[in-house]
Coordinates of C-alpha atoms and ligand atoms in Angstrom, one line a residue:
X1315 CA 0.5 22.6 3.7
X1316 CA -3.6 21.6 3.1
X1317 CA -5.1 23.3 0.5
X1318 CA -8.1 23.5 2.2
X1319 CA -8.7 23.2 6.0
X1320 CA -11.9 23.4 7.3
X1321 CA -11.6 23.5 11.7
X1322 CA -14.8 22.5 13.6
X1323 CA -16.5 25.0 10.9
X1324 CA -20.6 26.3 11.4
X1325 CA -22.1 28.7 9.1
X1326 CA -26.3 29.8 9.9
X1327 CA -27.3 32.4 7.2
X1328 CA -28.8 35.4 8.5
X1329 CA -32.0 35.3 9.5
X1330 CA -32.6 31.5 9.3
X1331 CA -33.4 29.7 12.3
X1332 CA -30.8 26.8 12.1
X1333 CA -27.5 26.3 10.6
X1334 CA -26.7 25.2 7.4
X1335 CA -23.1 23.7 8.0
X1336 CA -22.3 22.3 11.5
X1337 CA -18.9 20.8 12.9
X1338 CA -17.8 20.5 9.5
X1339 CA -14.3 19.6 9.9
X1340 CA -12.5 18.6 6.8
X1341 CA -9.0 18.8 5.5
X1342 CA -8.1 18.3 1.8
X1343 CA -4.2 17.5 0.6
X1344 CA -2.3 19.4 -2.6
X1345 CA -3.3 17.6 -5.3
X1346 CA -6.3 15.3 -4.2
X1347 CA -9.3 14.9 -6.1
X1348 CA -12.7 15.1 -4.1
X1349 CA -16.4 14.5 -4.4
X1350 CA -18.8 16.5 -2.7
X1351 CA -22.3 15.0 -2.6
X1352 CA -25.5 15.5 -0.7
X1353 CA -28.8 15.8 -1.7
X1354 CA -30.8 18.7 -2.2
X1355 CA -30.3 21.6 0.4
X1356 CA -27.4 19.5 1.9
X1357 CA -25.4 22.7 2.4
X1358 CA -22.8 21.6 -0.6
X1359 CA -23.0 25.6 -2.1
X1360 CA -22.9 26.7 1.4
X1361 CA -19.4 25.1 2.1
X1362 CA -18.0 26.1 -1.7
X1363 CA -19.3 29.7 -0.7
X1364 CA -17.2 29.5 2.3
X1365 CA -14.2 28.7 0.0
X1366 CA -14.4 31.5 -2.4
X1367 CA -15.0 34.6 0.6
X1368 CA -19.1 34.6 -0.5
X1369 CA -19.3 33.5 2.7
X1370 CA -18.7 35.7 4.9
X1371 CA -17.6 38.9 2.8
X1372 CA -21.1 38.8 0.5
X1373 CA -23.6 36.7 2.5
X1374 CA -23.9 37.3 6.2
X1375 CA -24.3 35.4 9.2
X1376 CA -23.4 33.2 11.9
X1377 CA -19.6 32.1 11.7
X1378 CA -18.2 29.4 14.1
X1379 CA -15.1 27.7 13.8
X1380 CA -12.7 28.5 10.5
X1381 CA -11.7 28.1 6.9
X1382 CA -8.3 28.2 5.5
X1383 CA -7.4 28.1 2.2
X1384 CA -4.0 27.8 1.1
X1385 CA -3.2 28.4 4.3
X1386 CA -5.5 31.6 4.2
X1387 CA -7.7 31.9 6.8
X1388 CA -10.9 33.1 4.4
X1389 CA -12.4 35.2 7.1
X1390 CA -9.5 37.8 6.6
X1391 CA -8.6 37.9 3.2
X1392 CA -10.5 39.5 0.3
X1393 CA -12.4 37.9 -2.5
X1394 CA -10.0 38.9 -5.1
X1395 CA -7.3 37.6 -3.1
X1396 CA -8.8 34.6 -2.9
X1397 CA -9.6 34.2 -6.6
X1398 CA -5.5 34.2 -7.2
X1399 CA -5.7 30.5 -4.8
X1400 CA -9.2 29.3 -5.5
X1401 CA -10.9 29.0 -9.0
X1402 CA -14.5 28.4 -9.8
X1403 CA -16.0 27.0 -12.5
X1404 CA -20.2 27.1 -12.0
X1405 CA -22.8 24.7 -13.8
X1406 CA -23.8 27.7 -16.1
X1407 CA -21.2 29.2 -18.5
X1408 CA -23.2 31.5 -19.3
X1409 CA -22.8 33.4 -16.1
X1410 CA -18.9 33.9 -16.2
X1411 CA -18.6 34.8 -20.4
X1412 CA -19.4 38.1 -20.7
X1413 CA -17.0 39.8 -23.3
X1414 CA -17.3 39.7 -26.9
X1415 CA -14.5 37.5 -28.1
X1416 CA -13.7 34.9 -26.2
X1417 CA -9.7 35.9 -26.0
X1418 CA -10.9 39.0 -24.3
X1419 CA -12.8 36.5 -22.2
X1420 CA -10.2 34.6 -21.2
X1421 CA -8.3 37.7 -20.4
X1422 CA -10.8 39.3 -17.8
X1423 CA -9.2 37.7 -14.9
X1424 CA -5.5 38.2 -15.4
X1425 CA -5.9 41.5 -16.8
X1426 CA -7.4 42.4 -13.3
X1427 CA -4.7 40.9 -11.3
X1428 CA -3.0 44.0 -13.0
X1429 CA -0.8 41.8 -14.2
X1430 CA 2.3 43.5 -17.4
X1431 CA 0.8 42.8 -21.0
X1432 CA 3.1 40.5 -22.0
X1433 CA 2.2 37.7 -18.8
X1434 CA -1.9 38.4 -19.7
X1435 CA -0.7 37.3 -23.5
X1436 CA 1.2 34.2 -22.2
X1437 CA -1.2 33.1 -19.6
X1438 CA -4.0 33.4 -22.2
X1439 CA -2.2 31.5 -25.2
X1440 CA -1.3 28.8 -22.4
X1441 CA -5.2 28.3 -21.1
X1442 CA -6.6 28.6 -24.8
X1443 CA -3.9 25.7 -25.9
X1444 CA -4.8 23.5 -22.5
X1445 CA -8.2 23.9 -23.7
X1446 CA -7.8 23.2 -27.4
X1447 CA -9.6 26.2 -28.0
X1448 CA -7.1 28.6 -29.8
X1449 CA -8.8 28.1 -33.1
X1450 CA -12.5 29.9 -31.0
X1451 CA -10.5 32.8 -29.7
X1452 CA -11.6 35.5 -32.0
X1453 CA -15.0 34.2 -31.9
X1454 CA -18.0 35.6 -29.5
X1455 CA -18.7 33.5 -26.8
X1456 CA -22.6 33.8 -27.3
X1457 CA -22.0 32.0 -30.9
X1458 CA -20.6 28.5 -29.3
X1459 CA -22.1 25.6 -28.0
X1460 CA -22.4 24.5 -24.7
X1461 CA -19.6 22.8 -24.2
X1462 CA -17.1 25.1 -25.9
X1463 CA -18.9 28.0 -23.7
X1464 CA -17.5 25.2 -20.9
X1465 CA -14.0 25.3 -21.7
X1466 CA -13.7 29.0 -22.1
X1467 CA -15.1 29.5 -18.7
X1468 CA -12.8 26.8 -17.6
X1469 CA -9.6 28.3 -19.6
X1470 CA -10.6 32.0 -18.0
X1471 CA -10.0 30.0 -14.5
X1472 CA -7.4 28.6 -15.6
X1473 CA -5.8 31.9 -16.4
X1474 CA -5.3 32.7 -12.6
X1475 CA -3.3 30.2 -12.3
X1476 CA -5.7 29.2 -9.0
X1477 CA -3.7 26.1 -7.0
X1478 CA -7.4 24.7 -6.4
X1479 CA -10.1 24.3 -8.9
X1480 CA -13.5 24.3 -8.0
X1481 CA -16.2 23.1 -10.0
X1482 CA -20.1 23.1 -9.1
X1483 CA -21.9 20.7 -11.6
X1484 CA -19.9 21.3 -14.3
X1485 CA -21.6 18.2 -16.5
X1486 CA -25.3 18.9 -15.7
X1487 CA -26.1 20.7 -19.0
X1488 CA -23.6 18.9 -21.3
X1489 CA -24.6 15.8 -23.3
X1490 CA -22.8 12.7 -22.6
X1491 CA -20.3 13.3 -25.6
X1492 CA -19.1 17.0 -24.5
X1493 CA -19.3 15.6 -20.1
X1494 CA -16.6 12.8 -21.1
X1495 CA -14.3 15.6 -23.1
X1496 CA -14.6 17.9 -20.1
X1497 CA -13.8 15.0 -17.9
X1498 CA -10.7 14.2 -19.9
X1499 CA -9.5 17.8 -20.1
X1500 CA -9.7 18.0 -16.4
X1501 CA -7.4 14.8 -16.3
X1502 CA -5.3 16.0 -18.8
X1503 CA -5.0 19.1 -16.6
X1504 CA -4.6 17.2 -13.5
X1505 CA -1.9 15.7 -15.4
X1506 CA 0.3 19.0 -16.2
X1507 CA -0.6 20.6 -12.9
X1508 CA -0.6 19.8 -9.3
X1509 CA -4.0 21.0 -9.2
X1510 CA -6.2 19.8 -6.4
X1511 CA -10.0 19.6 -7.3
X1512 CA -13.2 19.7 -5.5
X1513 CA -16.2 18.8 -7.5
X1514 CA -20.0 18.9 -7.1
X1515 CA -21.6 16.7 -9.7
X1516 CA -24.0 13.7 -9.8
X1517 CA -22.9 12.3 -12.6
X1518 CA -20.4 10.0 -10.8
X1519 CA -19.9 7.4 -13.5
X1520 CA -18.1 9.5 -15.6
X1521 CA -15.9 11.2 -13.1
X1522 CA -14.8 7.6 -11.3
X1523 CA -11.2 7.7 -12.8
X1524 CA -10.8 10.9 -11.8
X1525 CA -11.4 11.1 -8.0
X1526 CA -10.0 10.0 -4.7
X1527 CA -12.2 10.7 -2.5
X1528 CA -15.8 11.7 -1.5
X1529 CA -16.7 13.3 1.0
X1530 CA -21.0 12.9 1.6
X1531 CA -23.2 15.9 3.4
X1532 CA -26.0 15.4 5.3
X1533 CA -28.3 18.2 6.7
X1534 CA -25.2 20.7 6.9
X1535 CA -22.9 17.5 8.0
X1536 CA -20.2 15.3 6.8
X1537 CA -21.8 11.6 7.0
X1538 CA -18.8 10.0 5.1
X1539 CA -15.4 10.9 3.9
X1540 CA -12.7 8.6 2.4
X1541 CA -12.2 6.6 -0.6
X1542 CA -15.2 7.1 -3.4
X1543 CA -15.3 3.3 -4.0
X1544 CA -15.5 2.6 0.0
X1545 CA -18.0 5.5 0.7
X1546 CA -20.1 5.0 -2.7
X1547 CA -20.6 1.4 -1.4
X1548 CA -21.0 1.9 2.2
X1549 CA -24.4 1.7 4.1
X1550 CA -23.7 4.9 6.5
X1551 CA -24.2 7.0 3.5
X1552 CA -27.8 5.8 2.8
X1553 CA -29.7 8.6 4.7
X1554 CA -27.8 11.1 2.6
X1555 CA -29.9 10.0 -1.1
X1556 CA -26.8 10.1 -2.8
X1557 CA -27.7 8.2 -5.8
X1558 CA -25.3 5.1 -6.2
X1559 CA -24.7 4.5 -9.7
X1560 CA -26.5 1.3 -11.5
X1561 CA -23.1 -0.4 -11.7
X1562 CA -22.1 -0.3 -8.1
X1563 CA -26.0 -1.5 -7.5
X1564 CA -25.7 -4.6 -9.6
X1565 CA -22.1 -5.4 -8.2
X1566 CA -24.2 -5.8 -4.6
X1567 CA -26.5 -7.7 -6.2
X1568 CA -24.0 -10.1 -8.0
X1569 CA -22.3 -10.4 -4.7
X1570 CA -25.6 -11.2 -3.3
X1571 CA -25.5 -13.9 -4.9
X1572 CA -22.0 -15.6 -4.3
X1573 CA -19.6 -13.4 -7.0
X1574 CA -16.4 -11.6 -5.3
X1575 CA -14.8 -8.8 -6.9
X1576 CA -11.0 -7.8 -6.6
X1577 CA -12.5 -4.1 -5.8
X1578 CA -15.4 -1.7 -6.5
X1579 CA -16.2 -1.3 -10.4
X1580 CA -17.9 1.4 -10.9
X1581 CA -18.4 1.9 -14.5
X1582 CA -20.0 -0.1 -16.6
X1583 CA -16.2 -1.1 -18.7
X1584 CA -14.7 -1.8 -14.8
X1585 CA -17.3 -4.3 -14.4
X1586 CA -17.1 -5.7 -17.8
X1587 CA -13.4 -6.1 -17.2
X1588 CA -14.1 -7.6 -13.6
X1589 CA -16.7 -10.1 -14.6
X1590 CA -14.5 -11.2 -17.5
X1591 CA -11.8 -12.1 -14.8
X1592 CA -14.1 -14.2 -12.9
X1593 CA -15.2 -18.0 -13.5
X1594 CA -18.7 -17.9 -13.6
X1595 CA -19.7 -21.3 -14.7
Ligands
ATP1743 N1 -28.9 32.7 0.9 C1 -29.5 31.9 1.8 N2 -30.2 32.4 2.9 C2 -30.7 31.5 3.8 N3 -30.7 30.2 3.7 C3 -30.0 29.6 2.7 C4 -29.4 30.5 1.7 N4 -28.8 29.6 0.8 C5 -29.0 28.4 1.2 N5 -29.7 28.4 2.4 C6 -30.2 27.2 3.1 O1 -29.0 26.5 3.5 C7 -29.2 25.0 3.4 C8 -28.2 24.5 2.5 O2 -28.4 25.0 1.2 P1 -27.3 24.8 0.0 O3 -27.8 25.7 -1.1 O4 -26.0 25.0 0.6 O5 -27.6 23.3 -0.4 P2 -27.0 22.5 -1.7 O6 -26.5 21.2 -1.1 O7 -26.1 23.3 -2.5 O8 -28.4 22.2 -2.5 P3 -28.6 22.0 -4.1 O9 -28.2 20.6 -4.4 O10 -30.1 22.2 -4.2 O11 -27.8 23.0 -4.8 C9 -30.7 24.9 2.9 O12 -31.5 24.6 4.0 C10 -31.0 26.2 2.3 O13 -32.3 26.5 2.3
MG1744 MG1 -26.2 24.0 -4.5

Protein backbone atom coordinates (compact mmCIF):
# COMPACT_ATOMS: atom_id res chain seq x y z
CA UNK A 1 0.00 0.00 0.00
CA UNK A 2 1.11 4.07 -0.73
CA UNK A 3 1.88 5.88 2.11
CA UNK A 4 0.47 8.78 0.84
CA UNK A 5 -2.01 9.04 -2.07
CA UNK A 6 -3.12 12.16 -3.13
CA UNK A 7 -6.35 11.64 -6.11
CA UNK A 8 -7.00 14.64 -8.36
CA UNK A 9 -6.77 16.68 -4.92
CA UNK A 10 -7.99 20.78 -4.66
CA UNK A 11 -8.00 22.57 -1.46
CA UNK A 12 -9.32 26.79 -1.62
CA UNK A 13 -9.21 28.14 2.02
CA UNK A 14 -12.21 29.78 3.10
CA UNK A 15 -12.83 32.93 2.03
CA UNK A 16 -10.12 33.23 -0.61
CA UNK A 17 -11.02 33.76 -4.02
CA UNK A 18 -8.80 30.92 -5.72
CA UNK A 19 -7.43 27.74 -4.72
CA UNK A 20 -4.32 27.01 -3.26
CA UNK A 21 -3.76 23.30 -4.39
CA UNK A 22 -5.39 22.24 -7.78
CA UNK A 23 -5.35 18.61 -9.51
CA UNK A 24 -2.65 17.72 -7.22
CA UNK A 25 -2.35 14.11 -7.91
CA UNK A 26 0.59 12.51 -6.26
CA UNK A 27 1.40 9.12 -4.93
CA UNK A 28 4.44 8.36 -2.66
CA UNK A 29 5.77 4.52 -2.01
CA UNK A 30 6.74 2.97 1.71
CA UNK A 31 9.97 4.03 2.21
CA UNK A 32 10.76 6.79 -0.50
CA UNK A 33 12.50 9.80 0.25
CA UNK A 34 10.91 13.10 -1.33
CA UNK A 35 11.52 16.77 -1.91
CA UNK A 36 8.94 19.20 -1.83
CA UNK A 37 9.94 22.55 -3.32
CA UNK A 38 8.23 25.63 -4.58
CA UNK A 39 8.70 29.01 -4.00
CA UNK A 40 7.08 31.22 -1.70
CA UNK A 41 3.15 30.85 -1.39
CA UNK A 42 3.54 27.71 -3.68
CA UNK A 43 1.03 25.84 -1.49
CA UNK A 44 3.91 23.38 -0.02
CA UNK A 45 2.25 24.02 3.84
CA UNK A 46 -1.08 23.77 2.30
CA UNK A 47 -0.48 20.12 0.96
CA UNK A 48 1.64 18.99 4.44
CA UNK A 49 -1.65 20.51 6.26
CA UNK A 50 -3.67 18.24 4.27
CA UNK A 51 -1.46 15.31 5.45
CA UNK A 52 -1.62 15.91 9.12
CA UNK A 53 -5.95 16.52 9.24
CA UNK A 54 -5.14 20.69 9.66
CA UNK A 55 -6.74 20.54 6.65
CA UNK A 56 -9.78 19.98 6.76
CA UNK A 57 -10.48 19.29 10.62
CA UNK A 58 -8.78 22.87 11.74
CA UNK A 59 -8.76 25.03 8.61
CA UNK A 60 -11.85 25.14 6.52
CA UNK A 61 -12.73 25.25 3.08
CA UNK A 62 -13.19 24.06 -0.29
CA UNK A 63 -12.29 20.24 -0.58
CA UNK A 64 -12.12 18.47 -4.07
CA UNK A 65 -10.76 15.29 -4.79
CA UNK A 66 -8.90 13.13 -1.68
CA UNK A 67 -6.05 12.39 0.60
CA UNK A 68 -5.10 9.04 1.91
CA UNK A 69 -2.72 8.38 4.19
CA UNK A 70 -1.65 5.04 5.06
CA UNK A 71 -4.40 4.07 3.32
CA UNK A 72 -6.54 6.56 5.55
CA UNK A 73 -8.55 8.65 3.74
CA UNK A 74 -7.69 12.02 5.96
CA UNK A 75 -11.15 13.53 5.46
CA UNK A 76 -12.54 10.86 8.00
CA UNK A 77 -10.13 10.18 10.48
CA UNK A 78 -9.11 12.34 13.43
CA UNK A 79 -5.98 14.33 13.98
CA UNK A 80 -4.84 12.13 16.74
CA UNK A 81 -5.40 9.31 14.64
CA UNK A 82 -3.43 10.57 12.23
CA UNK A 83 -0.51 11.50 14.45
CA UNK A 84 -0.05 7.47 15.21
CA UNK A 85 0.73 7.28 10.91
CA UNK A 86 2.03 10.73 10.19
CA UNK A 87 4.80 12.63 12.20
CA UNK A 88 5.80 16.15 11.98
CA UNK A 89 8.81 17.74 12.69
CA UNK A 90 8.35 21.92 12.06
CA UNK A 91 11.30 24.41 11.30
CA UNK A 92 10.90 25.79 14.96
CA UNK A 93 11.58 23.44 17.89
CA UNK A 94 10.66 25.63 19.94
CA UNK A 95 6.94 25.21 19.11
CA UNK A 96 6.73 21.40 19.94
CA UNK A 97 9.12 21.42 23.46
CA UNK A 98 6.97 22.46 26.01
CA UNK A 99 7.70 20.31 29.27
CA UNK A 100 10.39 20.88 31.62
CA UNK A 101 12.76 18.01 31.13
CA UNK A 102 13.23 16.90 28.00
CA UNK A 103 12.32 12.92 28.97
CA UNK A 104 9.01 14.23 29.95
CA UNK A 105 9.17 15.82 26.53
CA UNK A 106 9.78 13.06 24.77
CA UNK A 107 7.06 11.34 26.57
CA UNK A 108 4.10 13.80 25.65
CA UNK A 109 3.07 11.85 22.66
CA UNK A 110 3.11 8.26 23.80
CA UNK A 111 1.79 9.00 27.05
CA UNK A 112 -1.29 10.35 25.16
CA UNK A 113 -1.79 7.44 22.94
CA UNK A 114 -2.71 6.01 26.52
CA UNK A 115 -0.33 3.79 25.97
CA UNK A 116 0.91 1.05 29.68
CA UNK A 117 3.99 2.69 31.50
CA UNK A 118 6.24 0.27 30.70
CA UNK A 119 5.92 0.79 26.46
CA UNK A 120 6.06 4.97 27.20
CA UNK A 121 9.60 3.98 29.13
CA UNK A 122 10.76 1.74 26.20
CA UNK A 123 9.64 3.91 23.38
CA UNK A 124 11.33 6.92 25.09
CA UNK A 125 14.79 5.10 25.99
CA UNK A 126 14.65 3.88 22.21
CA UNK A 127 14.00 7.61 20.57
CA UNK A 128 16.51 9.28 23.16
CA UNK A 129 19.35 6.49 22.12
CA UNK A 130 18.35 7.01 18.14
CA UNK A 131 18.98 10.50 18.90
CA UNK A 132 22.15 10.27 20.96
CA UNK A 133 20.47 12.27 23.36
CA UNK A 134 20.10 10.07 26.61
CA UNK A 135 22.85 12.00 28.33
CA UNK A 136 20.14 15.60 27.88
CA UNK A 137 17.18 13.82 29.22
CA UNK A 138 16.98 15.24 32.61
CA UNK A 139 17.82 18.54 31.32
CA UNK A 140 15.12 21.41 30.39
CA UNK A 141 14.61 21.80 26.94
CA UNK A 142 14.83 25.75 27.13
CA UNK A 143 18.62 25.22 28.34
CA UNK A 144 19.93 23.49 24.91
CA UNK A 145 20.94 24.66 21.80
CA UNK A 146 19.28 24.74 18.70
CA UNK A 147 20.15 21.83 17.36
CA UNK A 148 19.78 19.52 20.43
CA UNK A 149 16.20 21.38 20.86
CA UNK A 150 16.09 19.70 17.06
CA UNK A 151 16.63 16.18 18.01
CA UNK A 152 14.34 16.19 20.94
CA UNK A 153 11.49 17.44 18.87
CA UNK A 154 12.53 14.85 16.35
CA UNK A 155 13.02 11.94 19.15
CA UNK A 156 9.30 13.13 20.61
CA UNK A 157 8.06 12.15 16.80
CA UNK A 158 9.88 9.49 16.84
CA UNK A 159 8.16 8.15 19.85
CA UNK A 160 4.89 7.53 17.90
CA UNK A 161 6.36 5.34 16.04
CA UNK A 162 4.62 7.46 12.87
CA UNK A 163 5.39 5.16 9.42
CA UNK A 164 5.92 8.68 7.69
CA UNK A 165 8.06 11.45 8.83
CA UNK A 166 7.31 14.82 7.89
CA UNK A 167 9.67 17.51 8.20
CA UNK A 168 8.98 21.36 7.17
CA UNK A 169 12.49 23.09 6.96
CA UNK A 170 14.03 21.34 9.42
CA UNK A 171 17.77 22.97 8.64
CA UNK A 172 16.72 26.69 8.21
CA UNK A 173 17.83 27.73 11.67
CA UNK A 174 20.74 25.29 12.21
CA UNK A 175 24.29 26.22 11.25
CA UNK A 176 25.98 24.12 8.71
CA UNK A 177 27.73 21.92 11.41
CA UNK A 178 24.37 20.90 13.50
CA UNK A 179 22.12 20.74 9.41
CA UNK A 180 24.82 17.93 8.35
CA UNK A 181 24.30 15.96 11.90
CA UNK A 182 20.56 16.23 11.47
CA UNK A 183 20.92 15.09 8.01
CA UNK A 184 22.90 12.08 9.10
CA UNK A 185 20.65 11.07 11.92
CA UNK A 186 17.76 11.15 9.54
CA UNK A 187 19.95 8.60 7.35
CA UNK A 188 20.88 6.73 10.11
CA UNK A 189 17.19 6.51 10.89
CA UNK A 190 16.23 5.81 7.42
CA UNK A 191 18.60 3.06 7.85
CA UNK A 192 16.89 1.16 11.00
CA UNK A 193 13.43 2.00 9.82
CA UNK A 194 11.33 1.76 6.75
CA UNK A 195 10.46 5.19 7.30
CA UNK A 196 9.28 7.08 4.19
CA UNK A 197 10.06 10.98 4.40
CA UNK A 198 8.77 14.07 2.90
CA UNK A 199 10.82 17.08 3.31
CA UNK A 200 10.44 20.84 2.81
CA UNK A 201 13.87 22.41 2.88
CA UNK A 202 16.01 24.66 0.53
CA UNK A 203 18.96 23.61 1.52
CA UNK A 204 19.28 20.88 -1.18
CA UNK A 205 23.08 20.36 -1.08
CA UNK A 206 23.08 18.85 2.03
CA UNK A 207 20.09 16.55 1.77
CA UNK A 208 21.24 15.15 -2.00
CA UNK A 209 22.29 11.68 -0.57
CA UNK A 210 19.36 11.44 1.13
CA UNK A 211 16.50 11.75 -1.40
CA UNK A 212 14.84 10.15 -4.35
CA UNK A 213 12.78 12.21 -5.59
CA UNK A 214 11.35 15.77 -5.81
CA UNK A 215 8.46 16.69 -6.54
CA UNK A 216 8.31 20.90 -7.57
CA UNK A 217 4.91 23.12 -6.89
CA UNK A 218 3.91 25.80 -8.84
CA UNK A 219 0.97 28.21 -7.99
CA UNK A 220 -0.93 25.31 -6.07
CA UNK A 221 0.51 22.71 -8.89
CA UNK A 222 2.91 19.96 -9.41
CA UNK A 223 5.33 21.26 -12.38
CA UNK A 224 7.77 18.30 -11.85
CA UNK A 225 8.02 15.01 -10.15
CA UNK A 226 10.72 12.25 -10.47
CA UNK A 227 14.19 11.75 -9.79
CA UNK A 228 15.90 14.97 -7.79
CA UNK A 229 18.96 14.83 -10.15
CA UNK A 230 16.56 14.73 -13.40
CA UNK A 231 14.03 17.44 -12.08
CA UNK A 232 16.89 19.66 -10.25
CA UNK A 233 18.42 19.84 -13.85
CA UNK A 234 15.46 20.05 -15.99
CA UNK A 235 14.22 23.32 -17.68
CA UNK A 236 10.28 22.65 -16.97
CA UNK A 237 11.01 23.54 -13.46
CA UNK A 238 12.37 27.10 -14.15
CA UNK A 239 9.07 29.06 -13.61
CA UNK A 240 8.87 27.45 -10.29
CA UNK A 241 12.26 29.70 -8.70
CA UNK A 242 13.48 26.70 -7.11
CA UNK A 243 16.92 27.70 -6.54
CA UNK A 244 19.37 25.10 -8.27
CA UNK A 245 22.30 24.65 -6.23
CA UNK A 246 25.83 26.34 -7.50
CA UNK A 247 27.08 22.81 -8.27
CA UNK A 248 24.46 21.66 -10.55
CA UNK A 249 24.85 25.41 -12.15
CA UNK A 250 28.46 24.99 -12.96
CA UNK A 251 28.06 21.30 -14.15
CA UNK A 252 25.72 23.09 -17.07
CA UNK A 253 28.20 25.42 -17.60
CA UNK A 254 31.14 22.78 -17.83
CA UNK A 255 28.91 20.94 -20.18
CA UNK A 256 28.52 24.05 -22.05
CA UNK A 257 31.56 23.83 -22.86
CA UNK A 258 32.24 20.24 -24.19
CA UNK A 259 32.68 18.18 -20.53
CA UNK A 260 30.16 15.00 -20.10
CA UNK A 261 29.42 13.69 -16.81
CA UNK A 262 28.47 9.99 -15.98
CA UNK A 263 25.34 11.63 -13.94
CA UNK A 264 24.18 14.80 -12.02
CA UNK A 265 26.78 15.84 -9.19
CA UNK A 266 25.29 17.71 -6.95
CA UNK A 267 27.53 18.47 -4.27
CA UNK A 268 30.50 20.11 -4.35
CA UNK A 269 32.67 16.38 -3.27
CA UNK A 270 30.31 14.62 -6.30
CA UNK A 271 31.69 17.01 -8.66
CA UNK A 272 35.21 16.86 -7.31
CA UNK A 273 34.99 13.15 -7.63
CA UNK A 274 33.41 13.47 -11.30
CA UNK A 275 35.91 15.93 -12.67
CA UNK A 276 38.73 13.86 -11.24
CA UNK A 277 37.34 10.95 -13.48
CA UNK A 278 37.47 13.01 -16.52
CA UNK A 279 40.50 13.80 -18.93
CA UNK A 280 40.57 17.38 -19.11
CA UNK A 281 43.74 18.22 -20.92
N1 LIG B 1 -4.86 30.18 6.36
C1 LIG B 1 -4.93 30.63 5.10
N2 LIG B 1 -6.03 31.29 4.66
C2 LIG B 1 -6.12 31.74 3.38
N3 LIG B 1 -5.14 31.58 2.45
C3 LIG B 1 -4.02 30.93 2.83
C4 LIG B 1 -3.85 30.43 4.17
N4 LIG B 1 -2.64 29.83 4.25
C5 LIG B 1 -2.08 29.97 3.03
N5 LIG B 1 -2.90 30.62 2.17
C6 LIG B 1 -2.64 30.92 0.75
O1 LIG B 1 -2.43 29.69 0.05
C7 LIG B 1 -1.36 29.81 -0.89
C8 LIG B 1 -0.30 28.77 -0.56
O2 LIG B 1 0.28 29.08 0.68
P1 LIG B 1 1.24 28.10 1.48
O3 LIG B 1 1.42 28.67 2.84
O4 LIG B 1 0.73 26.73 1.35
O5 LIG B 1 2.59 28.26 0.61
P2 LIG B 1 4.09 27.76 0.95
O6 LIG B 1 4.58 27.12 -0.30
O7 LIG B 1 4.09 26.97 2.19
O8 LIG B 1 4.89 29.13 1.18
P3 LIG B 1 6.17 29.43 2.13
O9 LIG B 1 7.39 28.92 1.37
O10 LIG B 1 6.17 30.91 2.22
O11 LIG B 1 5.96 28.75 3.45
C9 LIG B 1 -0.86 31.24 -0.79
O12 LIG B 1 -1.50 31.99 -1.80
C10 LIG B 1 -1.33 31.69 0.58
O13 LIG B 1 -1.59 33.08 0.61
MG1 LIG C 1 5.06 27.16 4.07
Amino acid sequence: MPAIVFDRYGFTYAGATKPSLEEISLTIEEGETVLLAGSSGSGKSTLLRSLNGLIPHMYHGKTLGRVNVNGFDVSTTSPTELATKIGFLFQNPENQIFMFSVRRDVAFGPENLGLPQEQIRNRVEEALTLMNITDLADRAPHELSEGQKQRVALAGVLAMKPKILVLDEPLSLLDPKTAVMLVEFLTEIKRRMPLTLLIVEHRLELLANLLDRMVVLHQGRILGDGPLRDVIASDEIRPAGVRIPAIVRLRAMLEKNGLRFDSSPISTGELVVQLGDLDVD
